[in-house]
PDB file of C-alpha atoms in Angstrom:
ATOM      1  CA  MET A  19     -42.856 -43.167 -76.847  1.00 47.00           C
ATOM      2  CA  PRO A  20     -40.938 -40.895 -79.303  1.00 55.00           C
ATOM      3  CA  HIS A  21     -39.245 -37.780 -77.952  1.00 62.00           C
ATOM      4  CA  SER A  22     -40.194 -34.501 -79.618  1.00 74.00           C
ATOM      5  CA  ALA A  23     -36.939 -32.646 -78.911  1.00 87.00           C
ATOM      6  CA  PRO A  24     -33.831 -33.942 -80.659  1.00 94.00           C
ATOM      7  CA  ALA A  25     -31.626 -36.244 -78.653  1.00 97.00           C
ATOM      8  CA  ILE A  26     -28.118 -34.865 -78.138  1.00 98.00           C
ATOM      9  CA  VAL A  27     -24.758 -36.521 -78.690  1.00 98.00           C
ATOM     10  CA  LEU A  28     -21.793 -34.558 -77.336  1.00 98.00           C
ATOM     11  CA  PHE A  29     -19.027 -35.805 -79.639  1.00 95.00           C
ATOM     12  CA  ALA A  30     -15.405 -35.403 -78.570  1.00 93.00           C
ATOM     13  CA  HIS A  31     -12.029 -36.730 -79.649  1.00 89.00           C
ATOM     14  CA  GLY A  32     -11.400 -39.043 -76.706  1.00 86.00           C
ATOM     15  CA  SER A  33      -8.361 -39.862 -74.605  1.00 88.00           C
ATOM     16  CA  ARG A  34      -6.921 -42.774 -72.665  1.00 87.00           C
ATOM     17  CA  ASP A  35      -6.855 -40.484 -69.615  1.00 90.00           C
ATOM     18  CA  PRO A  36     -10.241 -40.778 -67.866  1.00 84.00           C
ATOM     19  CA  LEU A  37      -9.847 -37.275 -66.383  1.00 90.00           C
ATOM     20  CA  TRP A  38      -9.899 -35.828 -69.912  1.00 89.00           C
ATOM     21  CA  ARG A  39     -13.555 -36.874 -70.306  1.00 92.00           C
ATOM     22  CA  ALA A  40     -14.706 -35.045 -67.164  1.00 93.00           C
ATOM     23  CA  PRO A  41     -15.582 -31.698 -68.840  1.00 94.00           C
ATOM     24  CA  ILE A  42     -17.581 -33.374 -71.628  1.00 95.00           C
ATOM     25  CA  GLU A  43     -19.433 -35.561 -69.153  1.00 96.00           C
ATOM     26  CA  ALA A  44     -20.065 -32.489 -66.969  1.00 96.00           C
ATOM     27  CA  VAL A  45     -21.868 -30.859 -69.907  1.00 97.00           C
ATOM     28  CA  ALA A  46     -24.024 -33.985 -70.293  1.00 97.00           C
ATOM     29  CA  ALA A  47     -24.771 -33.980 -66.546  1.00 98.00           C
ATOM     30  CA  TYR A  48     -25.751 -30.302 -66.731  1.00 97.00           C
ATOM     31  CA  ILE A  49     -28.149 -31.030 -69.603  1.00 97.00           C
ATOM     32  CA  ARG A  50     -29.681 -33.948 -67.690  1.00 97.00           C
ATOM     33  CA  GLN A  51     -30.170 -31.802 -64.595  1.00 97.00           C
ATOM     34  CA  HIS A  52     -31.503 -28.660 -66.294  1.00 97.00           C
ATOM     35  CA  HIS A  53     -33.276 -30.256 -69.267  1.00 95.00           C
ATOM     36  CA  PRO A  54     -34.488 -33.651 -68.001  1.00 94.00           C
ATOM     37  CA  GLU A  55     -36.773 -33.992 -71.019  1.00 93.00           C
ATOM     38  CA  ARG A  56     -33.727 -34.196 -73.328  1.00 95.00           C
ATOM     39  CA  LEU A  57     -31.903 -37.429 -74.025  1.00 97.00           C
ATOM     40  CA  VAL A  58     -28.135 -36.889 -74.027  1.00 98.00           C
ATOM     41  CA  ARG A  59     -25.075 -39.095 -74.456  1.00 98.00           C
ATOM     42  CA  CYS A  60     -21.358 -38.492 -74.818  1.00 97.00           C
ATOM     43  CA  ALA A  61     -19.480 -40.189 -77.665  1.00 96.00           C
ATOM     44  CA  TYR A  62     -15.829 -40.328 -78.594  1.00 94.00           C
ATOM     45  CA  LEU A  63     -13.900 -40.691 -81.824  1.00 88.00           C
ATOM     46  CA  GLU A  64     -11.153 -42.834 -80.342  1.00 85.00           C
ATOM     47  CA  CYS A  65      -9.428 -44.095 -77.206  1.00 88.00           C
ATOM     48  CA  CYS A  66     -12.592 -44.511 -75.105  1.00 91.00           C
ATOM     49  CA  ALA A  67     -16.218 -45.561 -75.264  1.00 90.00           C
ATOM     50  CA  PRO A  68     -18.889 -45.143 -76.335  1.00 95.00           C
ATOM     51  CA  THR A  69     -18.410 -44.556 -80.031  1.00 95.00           C
ATOM     52  CA  LEU A  70     -20.803 -42.340 -81.956  1.00 95.00           C
ATOM     53  CA  ALA A  71     -22.593 -45.437 -83.297  1.00 96.00           C
ATOM     54  CA  GLU A  72     -22.981 -46.887 -79.789  1.00 97.00           C
ATOM     55  CA  ALA A  73     -24.289 -43.616 -78.325  1.00 97.00           C
ATOM     56  CA  ALA A  74     -26.736 -43.153 -81.204  1.00 97.00           C
ATOM     57  CA  SER A  75     -27.968 -46.738 -80.844  1.00 96.00           C
ATOM     58  CA  GLU A  76     -28.639 -46.138 -77.134  1.00 96.00           C
ATOM     59  CA  LEU A  77     -30.667 -43.039 -77.951  1.00 97.00           C
ATOM     60  CA  ILE A  78     -32.595 -44.770 -80.729  1.00 96.00           C
ATOM     61  CA  ALA A  79     -33.379 -47.625 -78.322  1.00 95.00           C
ATOM     62  CA  GLN A  80     -34.956 -44.947 -76.104  1.00 95.00           C
ATOM     63  CA  SER A  81     -37.210 -43.874 -79.015  1.00 93.00           C
ATOM     64  CA  ALA A  82     -35.145 -40.964 -80.319  1.00 95.00           C
ATOM     65  CA  GLN A  83     -36.243 -40.135 -83.857  1.00 95.00           C
ATOM     66  CA  HIS A  84     -33.918 -37.143 -84.277  1.00 96.00           C
ATOM     67  CA  VAL A  85     -30.315 -37.138 -83.057  1.00 97.00           C
ATOM     68  CA  CYS A  86     -28.319 -33.909 -83.036  1.00 97.00           C
ATOM     69  CA  VAL A  87     -24.539 -34.332 -82.887  1.00 96.00           C
ATOM     70  CA  ILE A  88     -22.576 -31.522 -81.256  1.00 96.00           C
ATOM     71  CA  PRO A  89     -18.825 -31.587 -81.999  1.00 95.00           C
ATOM     72  CA  MET A  90     -17.168 -30.594 -78.723  1.00 95.00           C
ATOM     73  CA  PHE A  91     -14.169 -29.129 -80.549  1.00 90.00           C
ATOM     74  CA  LEU A  92     -12.850 -25.568 -80.384  1.00 87.00           C
ATOM     75  CA  GLY A  93     -12.539 -25.463 -84.170  1.00 75.00           C
ATOM     76  CA  THR A  94     -13.417 -27.352 -87.318  1.00 74.00           C
ATOM     77  CA  GLY A  95     -10.329 -29.451 -87.912  1.00 70.00           C
ATOM     78  CA  ARG A  96     -10.023 -32.657 -89.880  1.00 76.00           C
ATOM     79  CA  HIS A  97     -12.065 -34.696 -87.402  1.00 68.00           C
ATOM     80  CA  ALA A  98     -15.048 -32.334 -87.597  1.00 71.00           C
ATOM     81  CA  ARG A  99     -14.628 -31.672 -91.314  1.00 75.00           C
ATOM     82  CA  GLU A 100     -13.993 -35.236 -92.586  1.00 80.00           C
ATOM     83  CA  ASP A 101     -14.263 -37.988 -89.976  1.00 85.00           C
ATOM     84  CA  LEU A 102     -17.512 -36.902 -88.367  1.00 89.00           C
ATOM     85  CA  PRO A 103     -19.527 -36.460 -91.604  1.00 90.00           C
ATOM     86  CA  ALA A 104     -18.387 -39.936 -92.721  1.00 91.00           C
ATOM     87  CA  LEU A 105     -19.523 -41.424 -89.393  1.00 92.00           C
ATOM     88  CA  LEU A 106     -22.873 -39.636 -89.714  1.00 93.00           C
ATOM     89  CA  ALA A 107     -23.352 -41.006 -93.229  1.00 94.00           C
ATOM     90  CA  GLN A 108     -22.799 -44.524 -91.870  1.00 94.00           C
ATOM     91  CA  LEU A 109     -25.314 -43.879 -89.073  1.00 94.00           C
ATOM     92  CA  GLN A 110     -27.895 -42.538 -91.502  1.00 94.00           C
ATOM     93  CA  ALA A 111     -27.485 -45.618 -93.698  1.00 95.00           C
ATOM     94  CA  ALA A 112     -27.857 -47.902 -90.680  1.00 95.00           C
ATOM     95  CA  HIS A 113     -30.888 -46.008 -89.310  1.00 95.00           C
ATOM     96  CA  PRO A 114     -32.801 -44.534 -92.280  1.00 96.00           C
ATOM     97  CA  ALA A 115     -35.899 -43.744 -90.187  1.00 95.00           C
ATOM     98  CA  VAL A 116     -33.895 -41.503 -87.837  1.00 96.00           C
ATOM     99  CA  ARG A 117     -32.985 -37.909 -88.638  1.00 95.00           C
ATOM    100  CA  PHE A 118     -29.362 -37.016 -87.863  1.00 96.00           C
ATOM    101  CA  THR A 119     -28.172 -33.420 -87.783  1.00 95.00           C
ATOM    102  CA  LEU A 120     -24.706 -32.025 -87.229  1.00 93.00           C
ATOM    103  CA  GLN A 121     -24.065 -28.735 -85.468  1.00 93.00           C
ATOM    104  CA  PRO A 122     -20.937 -26.630 -86.049  1.00 92.00           C
ATOM    105  CA  ALA A 123     -17.997 -27.150 -83.695  1.00 92.00           C
ATOM    106  CA  ILE A 124     -18.980 -25.786 -80.276  1.00 93.00           C
ATOM    107  CA  GLY A 125     -15.934 -23.500 -80.157  1.00 91.00           C
ATOM    108  CA  GLU A 126     -17.124 -21.614 -83.217  1.00 91.00           C
ATOM    109  CA  ASP A 127     -20.223 -20.344 -81.415  1.00 93.00           C
ATOM    110  CA  PRO A 128     -19.718 -16.629 -80.607  1.00 94.00           C
ATOM    111  CA  ARG A 129     -21.098 -17.232 -77.094  1.00 95.00           C
ATOM    112  CA  VAL A 130     -18.307 -19.709 -76.397  1.00 94.00           C
ATOM    113  CA  THR A 131     -15.734 -17.277 -77.816  1.00 93.00           C
ATOM    114  CA  ALA A 132     -17.062 -14.495 -75.566  1.00 95.00           C
ATOM    115  CA  LEU A 133     -17.053 -16.750 -72.495  1.00 94.00           C
ATOM    116  CA  LEU A 134     -13.500 -17.948 -73.142  1.00 92.00           C
ATOM    117  CA  ALA A 135     -12.351 -14.349 -73.617  1.00 94.00           C
ATOM    118  CA  ALA A 136     -14.077 -13.272 -70.377  1.00 94.00           C
ATOM    119  CA  ILE A 137     -12.425 -16.097 -68.455  1.00 92.00           C
ATOM    120  CA  ALA A 138      -9.017 -15.290 -69.992  1.00 93.00           C
ATOM    121  CA  CYS A 139      -9.353 -11.629 -68.949  1.00 94.00           C
ATOM    122  CA  GLU A 140     -10.188 -12.358 -65.306  1.00 91.00           C
ATOM    123  CA  SER A 141      -7.580 -11.457 -62.725  1.00 80.00           C
ATOM    124  CA  PRO A 142      -5.775 -14.445 -61.256  1.00 79.00           C
ATOM    125  CA  PRO A 143      -6.764 -15.339 -57.687  1.00 74.00           C
TER     126      PRO A 143
END
């Protein structure tokens, strides 16, 4: 059965250190808990799995017809500006019946900026 809401891929750089992935995976766990109707996967550019293609394939296998990729970067550097659009073009070619959309880097959302500023301004314990 197709899902009406877009499936979500939280796309991050990746690291060999498994602790580095914890915050990204915590966001996915939060989405699963608070929005159980949404399909969500993490994906990484390098150093760990799954890749964007693997995560998208998992979602498509679960009947996702629209996949929204969220770059979990503070800014739009080379990965978000060049690498990610090229990967999305490959995905679109491989899955022409699926709609892929790309959000801006998460750190460029004014809500994230405000939250980071609020945290930075808190008094230390």
